[in-house]
Structures are given as structure tokens and as C-alpha cells.
Amino acid sequence: DTGVSQDPRHKITKRGQNVTFRCDPISEHNRLYWYRQTLGQGPEFLTYFQNEAQLEKSRLLSDRFSAERPKGSFSTLEIQRTEQGDSAMYLCASSPGLEGPQHFGDGTRLSIL
Amino acid sequence: QKEVEQNSGPLSVPEGAIASLNCTYSDRGSQSFFWYRQYSGKSPELIMSIYSNGDKEDGRFTAQLNKASQYVSLLIRDSQPSDSATYLCAVTGGYQKVTFGTGTKLQVIP
């Protein structure tokens, strides 16, 4: 197993466009997390899944953001009608359970023109 | 009050010295505590996890947890220039939410 995989690594798009990111967690991990990180800040929690169930969403996550994990394996994060403020690194992490440490993917860097 | 607080730094230490990084948290129900290292432009990398009061050592790294005082620290012995990075403290709270601090930037001077 090569760890958490995210695709794409970089995404440049125009304001108003929709974007979708994919995350493949470590195979035996049942928890999957999405974070957003901007320069000089720690990762900001967006949402997490246990298997296919989305258990929590941050209040900071507007209705333009949606995440899915349809079969409890890979997950997608979609941002509709992107705005300048969406420019950030989007990180995915997985863990074997609540108490286990999270392992991060390399992230997807989103730039909004 | 932030849920997880860290001094943003930069913390500068000479090569070979001990670097001491501190983190305080507000949720008394917190159960799990982690230290991550993040190089510029890279994703966080797990260094240490600690779950009970006391010290936990792994190589040059020692994590210290004091739940009564609600702080967790990371000591790096024999600091190397390659240790220069931002160190993130992460805490799993009583509601199963993982919260990260903003990180402390460490600079090890050769």
C-alpha cells in the first residue's frame, strides 16, 4: 500500500467553475477526512466519513461544497461555483479509527483565477 | 479562546540543541494527541502520538502530555537543519473531532 493518494495535485480554474477532487485512502482505514489549508494556518476541518457515512460537516462548509464516499473506499470533494476565497490546499487523510493517527495525502492545490 | 493553541514562532535553535515546542488545548475531554511535521509546500507527516499522561520517546523525539494542565509538548534532541519545518499539534476532542493548531515554525541554524 502506497498510502493516501489524491488527484489532481494541482488545479487551476476560473472563478465560477466547478471542480472535483478525488482521494483514495489507505485500504484498511475506515475513516476519511477532508481539510483545507491556507498559508500560515493549520489544516481546517471540512468533513469526515466513517465507511460510507458522512458523520460531520464543518459549519464553515458552505452549500457549494459536497463530499461523497459512495462505497466506503475513495471519496470525492466537489466545489461548485468556485470563488477566489476557495484557493487553498485541500488535504485528505485517513485513519483506522477514532483513536488512530491520521495519514495525509499530498494534497490538491487549487488556484482560482 | 482557540481550541488548540501554538506559538507561531519562528523558534530558532542552533544545530545540536534541544528544541521545545508547546501546545495547549481547551477541550478537557480530549483523548488523543498528535504531532505532525510539515515542510513548506508538503502535507503533514505524523511524528508522534500520545494518549496518556507522561512522556513518550521515539528516537530524538519526546512527546509530553499533561491532561490536568491541558498541554502537550514535543522535544527534539540534537536538532538538525533537516528538522526545520512547521510542527502541528492535533487533538482529538470529546466529540470525535480532530482539531489542528496553526503550527510552530522551527528553524535550526547550522
PDB file of C-alpha atoms in Angstrom:
ATOM      1  CA  ASP A   1       0.000   0.000   0.000  1.00  0.00           C
ATOM      2  CA  THR A   2       1.430   3.343  -1.020  1.00  0.00           C
ATOM      3  CA  GLY A   3      -0.560   5.499   1.357  1.00  0.00           C
ATOM      4  CA  VAL A   4      -3.223   8.105   0.771  1.00  0.00           C
ATOM      5  CA  SER A   5      -3.474   9.214  -2.837  1.00  0.00           C
ATOM      6  CA  GLN A   6      -5.020  12.471  -4.069  1.00  0.00           C
ATOM      7  CA  ASP A   7      -5.787  13.582  -7.578  1.00  0.00           C
ATOM      8  CA  PRO A   8      -5.126  16.010  -9.142  1.00  0.00           C
ATOM      9  CA  ARG A   9      -2.072  17.539  -7.441  1.00  0.00           C
ATOM     10  CA  HIS A  10      -2.804  20.949  -8.862  1.00  0.00           C
ATOM     11  CA  LYS A  11      -5.946  22.508 -10.266  1.00  0.00           C
ATOM     12  CA  ILE A  12      -6.211  25.932 -11.848  1.00  0.00           C
ATOM     13  CA  THR A  13      -9.653  27.108 -12.806  1.00  0.00           C
ATOM     14  CA  LYS A  14     -11.637  30.243 -13.460  1.00  0.00           C
ATOM     15  CA  ARG A  15     -13.963  31.701 -10.890  1.00  0.00           C
ATOM     16  CA  GLY A  16     -17.434  30.246 -11.185  1.00  0.00           C
ATOM     17  CA  GLN A  17     -16.353  26.850 -12.471  1.00  0.00           C
ATOM     18  CA  ASN A  18     -16.978  23.569 -10.671  1.00  0.00           C
ATOM     19  CA  VAL A  19     -14.094  21.377  -9.544  1.00  0.00           C
ATOM     20  CA  THR A  20     -13.904  17.843  -8.185  1.00  0.00           C
ATOM     21  CA  PHE A  21     -11.065  16.232  -6.265  1.00  0.00           C
ATOM     22  CA  ARG A  22     -10.530  12.567  -5.545  1.00  0.00           C
ATOM     23  CA  CYS A  23      -8.973  10.834  -2.549  1.00  0.00           C
ATOM     24  CA  ASP A  24      -8.037   7.176  -2.232  1.00  0.00           C
ATOM     25  CA  PRO A  25      -7.358   6.308   1.418  1.00  0.00           C
ATOM     26  CA  ILE A  26      -5.180   3.579   2.844  1.00  0.00           C
ATOM     27  CA  SER A  27      -7.214   0.470   2.102  1.00  0.00           C
ATOM     28  CA  GLU A  28      -7.795  -0.785   5.644  1.00  0.00           C
ATOM     29  CA  HIS A  29      -8.721   2.658   7.020  1.00  0.00           C
ATOM     30  CA  ASN A  30     -12.425   3.192   7.624  1.00  0.00           C
ATOM     31  CA  ARG A  31     -12.206   6.910   8.432  1.00  0.00           C
ATOM     32  CA  LEU A  32     -11.570   9.540   5.776  1.00  0.00           C
ATOM     33  CA  TYR A  33     -11.173  13.264   6.392  1.00  0.00           C
ATOM     34  CA  TRP A  34     -11.085  16.362   4.224  1.00  0.00           C
ATOM     35  CA  TYR A  35      -9.238  19.512   5.296  1.00  0.00           C
ATOM     36  CA  ARG A  36      -8.487  22.874   3.766  1.00  0.00           C
ATOM     37  CA  GLN A  37      -5.225  24.646   4.481  1.00  0.00           C
ATOM     38  CA  THR A  38      -4.158  28.162   3.618  1.00  0.00           C
ATOM     39  CA  LEU A  39      -0.727  29.706   4.004  1.00  0.00           C
ATOM     40  CA  GLY A  40       0.378  30.041   7.617  1.00  0.00           C
ATOM     41  CA  GLN A  41      -2.592  28.150   9.008  1.00  0.00           C
ATOM     42  CA  GLY A  42      -3.100  24.636  10.253  1.00  0.00           C
ATOM     43  CA  PRO A  43      -5.416  22.246   8.418  1.00  0.00           C
ATOM     44  CA  GLU A  44      -9.030  23.335   8.792  1.00  0.00           C
ATOM     45  CA  PHE A  45     -11.530  20.508   9.194  1.00  0.00           C
ATOM     46  CA  LEU A  46     -14.178  20.246   6.461  1.00  0.00           C
ATOM     47  CA  THR A  47     -15.844  16.865   6.836  1.00  0.00           C
ATOM     48  CA  TYR A  48     -15.231  13.230   7.612  1.00  0.00           C
ATOM     49  CA  PHE A  49     -16.608   9.799   6.796  1.00  0.00           C
ATOM     50  CA  GLN A  50     -16.717   6.534   8.637  1.00  0.00           C
ATOM     51  CA  ASN A  51     -17.033   3.966   5.878  1.00  0.00           C
ATOM     52  CA  GLU A  52     -19.655   5.464   3.548  1.00  0.00           C
ATOM     53  CA  ALA A  53     -21.415   7.555   6.192  1.00  0.00           C
ATOM     54  CA  GLN A  54     -20.655  11.260   6.365  1.00  0.00           C
ATOM     55  CA  LEU A  55     -20.652  11.867  10.111  1.00  0.00           C
ATOM     56  CA  GLU A  56     -19.789  15.521  10.440  1.00  0.00           C
ATOM     57  CA  LYS A  57     -19.543  18.636   8.323  1.00  0.00           C
ATOM     58  CA  SER A  58     -17.910  21.841   9.418  1.00  0.00           C
ATOM     59  CA  ARG A  59     -20.160  24.852   9.765  1.00  0.00           C
ATOM     60  CA  LEU A  60     -17.613  26.607   7.577  1.00  0.00           C
ATOM     61  CA  LEU A  61     -18.533  24.285   4.717  1.00  0.00           C
ATOM     62  CA  SER A  62     -20.969  26.206   2.543  1.00  0.00           C
ATOM     63  CA  ASP A  63     -23.607  24.539   0.392  1.00  0.00           C
ATOM     64  CA  ARG A  64     -21.258  24.923  -2.580  1.00  0.00           C
ATOM     65  CA  PHE A  65     -19.166  22.109  -1.105  1.00  0.00           C
ATOM     66  CA  SER A  66     -20.218  18.481  -1.212  1.00  0.00           C
ATOM     67  CA  ALA A  67     -18.370  15.291  -0.442  1.00  0.00           C
ATOM     68  CA  GLU A  68     -19.164  11.661  -1.090  1.00  0.00           C
ATOM     69  CA  ARG A  69     -17.719   8.291  -0.280  1.00  0.00           C
ATOM     70  CA  PRO A  70     -20.184   6.040  -2.091  1.00  0.00           C
ATOM     71  CA  LYS A  71     -18.722   2.623  -1.391  1.00  0.00           C
ATOM     72  CA  GLY A  72     -16.692   3.383   1.678  1.00  0.00           C
ATOM     73  CA  SER A  73     -13.481   3.431  -0.329  1.00  0.00           C
ATOM     74  CA  PHE A  74     -12.452   6.510  -2.352  1.00  0.00           C
ATOM     75  CA  SER A  75     -14.016   9.905  -1.737  1.00  0.00           C
ATOM     76  CA  THR A  76     -14.698  12.956  -3.865  1.00  0.00           C
ATOM     77  CA  LEU A  77     -14.933  16.586  -2.843  1.00  0.00           C
ATOM     78  CA  GLU A  78     -16.770  18.905  -5.205  1.00  0.00           C
ATOM     79  CA  ILE A  79     -16.807  22.686  -5.092  1.00  0.00           C
ATOM     80  CA  GLN A  80     -19.453  24.369  -7.195  1.00  0.00           C
ATOM     81  CA  ARG A  81     -19.289  27.956  -8.471  1.00  0.00           C
ATOM     82  CA  THR A  82     -15.755  28.444  -7.193  1.00  0.00           C
ATOM     83  CA  GLU A  83     -14.771  31.745  -5.608  1.00  0.00           C
ATOM     84  CA  GLN A  84     -11.402  33.428  -5.073  1.00  0.00           C
ATOM     85  CA  GLY A  85     -11.526  32.510  -1.402  1.00  0.00           C
ATOM     86  CA  ASP A  86     -11.587  28.811  -2.289  1.00  0.00           C
ATOM     87  CA  SER A  87      -7.933  28.971  -3.326  1.00  0.00           C
ATOM     88  CA  ALA A  88      -6.134  26.680  -0.884  1.00  0.00           C
ATOM     89  CA  MET A  89      -4.548  23.292  -0.423  1.00  0.00           C
ATOM     90  CA  TYR A  90      -7.174  20.585   0.018  1.00  0.00           C
ATOM     91  CA  LEU A  91      -5.894  17.712   2.100  1.00  0.00           C
ATOM     92  CA  CYS A  92      -7.310  14.254   2.529  1.00  0.00           C
ATOM     93  CA  ALA A  93      -6.382  11.987   5.418  1.00  0.00           C
ATOM     94  CA  SER A  94      -7.411   8.540   6.571  1.00  0.00           C
ATOM     95  CA  SER A  95      -7.176   6.676   9.844  1.00  0.00           C
ATOM     96  CA  PRO A  96      -8.015   3.184  11.088  1.00  0.00           C
ATOM     97  CA  GLY A  97     -10.421   4.584  13.666  1.00  0.00           C
ATOM     98  CA  LEU A  98     -11.073   7.457  16.027  1.00  0.00           C
ATOM     99  CA  GLU A  99      -8.003   6.944  18.161  1.00  0.00           C
ATOM    100  CA  GLY A 100      -5.639   6.160  15.339  1.00  0.00           C
ATOM    101  CA  PRO A 101      -3.412   8.839  13.832  1.00  0.00           C
ATOM    102  CA  GLN A 102      -4.348  10.331  10.502  1.00  0.00           C
ATOM    103  CA  HIS A 103      -2.183   9.819   7.465  1.00  0.00           C
ATOM    104  CA  PHE A 104      -2.287  12.552   4.877  1.00  0.00           C
ATOM    105  CA  GLY A 105      -2.151  12.535   1.123  1.00  0.00           C
ATOM    106  CA  ASP A 106      -0.020  15.025  -0.795  1.00  0.00           C
ATOM    107  CA  GLY A 107      -2.968  17.359  -1.220  1.00  0.00           C
ATOM    108  CA  THR A 108      -4.598  19.140  -4.146  1.00  0.00           C
ATOM    109  CA  ARG A 109      -3.606  22.763  -4.590  1.00  0.00           C
ATOM    110  CA  LEU A 110      -6.496  24.786  -6.009  1.00  0.00           C
ATOM    111  CA  SER A 111      -5.910  28.142  -7.634  1.00  0.00           C
ATOM    112  CA  ILE A 112      -8.854  30.282  -8.703  1.00  0.00           C
ATOM    113  CA  LEU A 113      -8.123  32.825 -11.430  1.00  0.00           C
TER     114      LEU A 113
ATOM    115  CA  GLN B   1     -10.030  31.088  23.012  1.00  0.00           C
ATOM    116  CA  LYS B   2      -8.777  28.850  20.243  1.00  0.00           C
ATOM    117  CA  GLU B   3      -9.341  25.147  20.711  1.00  0.00           C
ATOM    118  CA  VAL B   4      -5.683  24.292  20.081  1.00  0.00           C
ATOM    119  CA  GLU B   5      -3.045  26.972  20.538  1.00  0.00           C
ATOM    120  CA  GLN B   6       0.549  27.060  19.457  1.00  0.00           C
ATOM    121  CA  ASN B   7       3.113  29.817  19.306  1.00  0.00           C
ATOM    122  CA  SER B   8       3.599  30.529  15.615  1.00  0.00           C
ATOM    123  CA  GLY B   9       7.319  31.221  16.030  1.00  0.00           C
ATOM    124  CA  PRO B  10       9.693  31.123  14.364  1.00  0.00           C
ATOM    125  CA  LEU B  11      11.587  29.241  17.023  1.00  0.00           C
ATOM    126  CA  SER B  12      15.285  29.357  16.226  1.00  0.00           C
ATOM    127  CA  VAL B  13      17.716  26.901  17.799  1.00  0.00           C
ATOM    128  CA  PRO B  14      21.346  26.116  16.978  1.00  0.00           C
ATOM    129  CA  GLU B  15      22.208  22.766  15.479  1.00  0.00           C
ATOM    130  CA  GLY B  16      22.653  20.140  18.182  1.00  0.00           C
ATOM    131  CA  ALA B  17      20.446  21.933  20.715  1.00  0.00           C
ATOM    132  CA  ILE B  18      17.091  20.820  22.126  1.00  0.00           C
ATOM    133  CA  ALA B  19      14.016  22.331  20.513  1.00  0.00           C
ATOM    134  CA  SER B  20      10.939  22.580  22.720  1.00  0.00           C
ATOM    135  CA  LEU B  21       7.529  23.024  21.110  1.00  0.00           C
ATOM    136  CA  ASN B  22       4.394  23.604  23.141  1.00  0.00           C
ATOM    137  CA  CYS B  23       0.665  23.243  22.585  1.00  0.00           C
ATOM    138  CA  THR B  24      -2.346  23.936  24.788  1.00  0.00           C
ATOM    139  CA  TYR B  25      -5.913  22.780  24.218  1.00  0.00           C
ATOM    140  CA  SER B  26      -9.279  23.780  25.611  1.00  0.00           C
ATOM    141  CA  ASP B  27     -11.379  20.595  25.482  1.00  0.00           C
ATOM    142  CA  ARG B  28     -10.902  18.652  28.719  1.00  0.00           C
ATOM    143  CA  GLY B  29     -12.489  15.619  27.070  1.00  0.00           C
ATOM    144  CA  SER B  30      -9.651  15.305  24.579  1.00  0.00           C
ATOM    145  CA  GLN B  31      -8.343  11.784  24.274  1.00  0.00           C
ATOM    146  CA  SER B  32      -5.657  11.634  21.599  1.00  0.00           C
ATOM    147  CA  PHE B  33      -2.789  13.949  20.819  1.00  0.00           C
ATOM    148  CA  PHE B  34      -0.541  14.047  17.792  1.00  0.00           C
ATOM    149  CA  TRP B  35       2.449  15.950  16.494  1.00  0.00           C
ATOM    150  CA  TYR B  36       2.899  16.405  12.750  1.00  0.00           C
ATOM    151  CA  ARG B  37       5.796  17.882  10.830  1.00  0.00           C
ATOM    152  CA  GLN B  38       5.059  19.859   7.692  1.00  0.00           C
ATOM    153  CA  TYR B  39       7.685  21.044   5.256  1.00  0.00           C
ATOM    154  CA  SER B  40       6.843  24.023   3.097  1.00  0.00           C
ATOM    155  CA  GLY B  41       4.526  23.039   0.263  1.00  0.00           C
ATOM    156  CA  LYS B  42       4.143  19.486   1.565  1.00  0.00           C
ATOM    157  CA  SER B  43       1.423  17.699   3.515  1.00  0.00           C
ATOM    158  CA  PRO B  44       1.648  16.964   7.252  1.00  0.00           C
ATOM    159  CA  GLU B  45       3.660  13.914   8.295  1.00  0.00           C
ATOM    160  CA  LEU B  46       2.950  12.149  11.591  1.00  0.00           C
ATOM    161  CA  ILE B  47       5.830  12.227  14.074  1.00  0.00           C
ATOM    162  CA  MET B  48       4.360  11.210  17.414  1.00  0.00           C
ATOM    163  CA  SER B  49       1.103  10.185  19.014  1.00  0.00           C
ATOM    164  CA  ILE B  50       0.429  10.177  22.755  1.00  0.00           C
ATOM    165  CA  TYR B  51      -2.663   9.117  24.641  1.00  0.00           C
ATOM    166  CA  SER B  52      -1.797   9.113  28.373  1.00  0.00           C
ATOM    167  CA  ASN B  53      -0.078  11.454  30.777  1.00  0.00           C
ATOM    168  CA  GLY B  54       3.688  11.379  30.875  1.00  0.00           C
ATOM    169  CA  ASP B  55       6.490  11.116  28.359  1.00  0.00           C
ATOM    170  CA  LYS B  56       6.775   9.069  25.203  1.00  0.00           C
ATOM    171  CA  GLU B  57      10.111   8.794  23.455  1.00  0.00           C
ATOM    172  CA  ASP B  58      10.873   7.834  19.875  1.00  0.00           C
ATOM    173  CA  GLY B  59      14.428   8.371  18.759  1.00  0.00           C
ATOM    174  CA  ARG B  60      15.294  12.056  19.047  1.00  0.00           C
ATOM    175  CA  PHE B  61      11.657  12.976  19.713  1.00  0.00           C
ATOM    176  CA  THR B  62       9.878  13.039  23.072  1.00  0.00           C
ATOM    177  CA  ALA B  63       6.208  13.909  23.468  1.00  0.00           C
ATOM    178  CA  GLN B  64       4.969  15.039  26.858  1.00  0.00           C
ATOM    179  CA  LEU B  65       1.321  15.147  27.900  1.00  0.00           C
ATOM    180  CA  ASN B  66      -0.220  16.776  30.966  1.00  0.00           C
ATOM    181  CA  LYS B  67      -4.009  16.475  30.841  1.00  0.00           C
ATOM    182  CA  ALA B  68      -4.526  18.335  34.136  1.00  0.00           C
ATOM    183  CA  SER B  69      -2.782  21.395  32.708  1.00  0.00           C
ATOM    184  CA  GLN B  70      -4.111  20.733  29.197  1.00  0.00           C
ATOM    185  CA  TYR B  71      -0.826  20.940  27.407  1.00  0.00           C
ATOM    186  CA  VAL B  72       1.237  18.717  25.204  1.00  0.00           C
ATOM    187  CA  SER B  73       4.812  19.351  24.156  1.00  0.00           C
ATOM    188  CA  LEU B  74       7.373  17.980  21.744  1.00  0.00           C
ATOM    189  CA  LEU B  75      11.093  17.925  22.446  1.00  0.00           C
ATOM    190  CA  ILE B  76      13.575  17.406  19.648  1.00  0.00           C
ATOM    191  CA  ARG B  77      17.042  16.490  20.851  1.00  0.00           C
ATOM    192  CA  ASP B  78      20.196  17.065  18.812  1.00  0.00           C
ATOM    193  CA  SER B  79      18.292  19.304  16.401  1.00  0.00           C
ATOM    194  CA  GLN B  80      19.372  19.083  12.773  1.00  0.00           C
ATOM    195  CA  PRO B  81      18.876  21.547   9.913  1.00  0.00           C
ATOM    196  CA  SER B  82      16.588  18.925   8.338  1.00  0.00           C
ATOM    197  CA  ASP B  83      14.256  19.375  11.322  1.00  0.00           C
ATOM    198  CA  SER B  84      13.472  22.900  10.101  1.00  0.00           C
ATOM    199  CA  ALA B  85       9.746  22.784   9.370  1.00  0.00           C
ATOM    200  CA  THR B  86       6.383  23.722  10.817  1.00  0.00           C
ATOM    201  CA  TYR B  87       5.216  21.465  13.637  1.00  0.00           C
ATOM    202  CA  LEU B  88       1.471  20.986  14.019  1.00  0.00           C
ATOM    203  CA  CYS B  89      -0.246  19.860  17.182  1.00  0.00           C
ATOM    204  CA  ALA B  90      -3.512  17.933  16.683  1.00  0.00           C
ATOM    205  CA  VAL B  91      -6.040  16.980  19.319  1.00  0.00           C
ATOM    206  CA  THR B  92      -8.996  14.593  19.130  1.00  0.00           C
ATOM    207  CA  GLY B  93     -11.748  16.062  21.245  1.00  0.00           C
ATOM    208  CA  GLY B  94     -14.663  14.594  23.122  1.00  0.00           C
ATOM    209  CA  TYR B  95     -16.912  14.901  20.058  1.00  0.00           C
ATOM    210  CA  GLN B  96     -14.521  12.851  17.904  1.00  0.00           C
ATOM    211  CA  LYS B  97     -13.379  15.938  16.062  1.00  0.00           C
ATOM    212  CA  VAL B  98      -9.711  16.405  15.273  1.00  0.00           C
ATOM    213  CA  THR B  99      -8.520  19.979  15.644  1.00  0.00           C
ATOM    214  CA  PHE B 100      -5.153  21.264  14.494  1.00  0.00           C
ATOM    215  CA  GLY B 101      -3.201  24.186  15.843  1.00  0.00           C
ATOM    216  CA  THR B 102      -1.777  26.771  13.465  1.00  0.00           C
ATOM    217  CA  GLY B 103       1.696  25.304  13.868  1.00  0.00           C
ATOM    218  CA  THR B 104       5.079  26.454  15.158  1.00  0.00           C
ATOM    219  CA  LYS B 105       7.789  27.175  12.634  1.00  0.00           C
ATOM    220  CA  LEU B 106      11.141  25.752  13.728  1.00  0.00           C
ATOM    221  CA  GLN B 107      14.438  26.944  12.294  1.00  0.00           C
ATOM    222  CA  VAL B 108      17.585  25.004  13.122  1.00  0.00           C
ATOM    223  CA  ILE B 109      20.641  27.150  12.498  1.00  0.00           C
ATOM    224  CA  PRO B 110      23.770  25.271  11.277  1.00  0.00           C
TER     225      PRO B 110
END
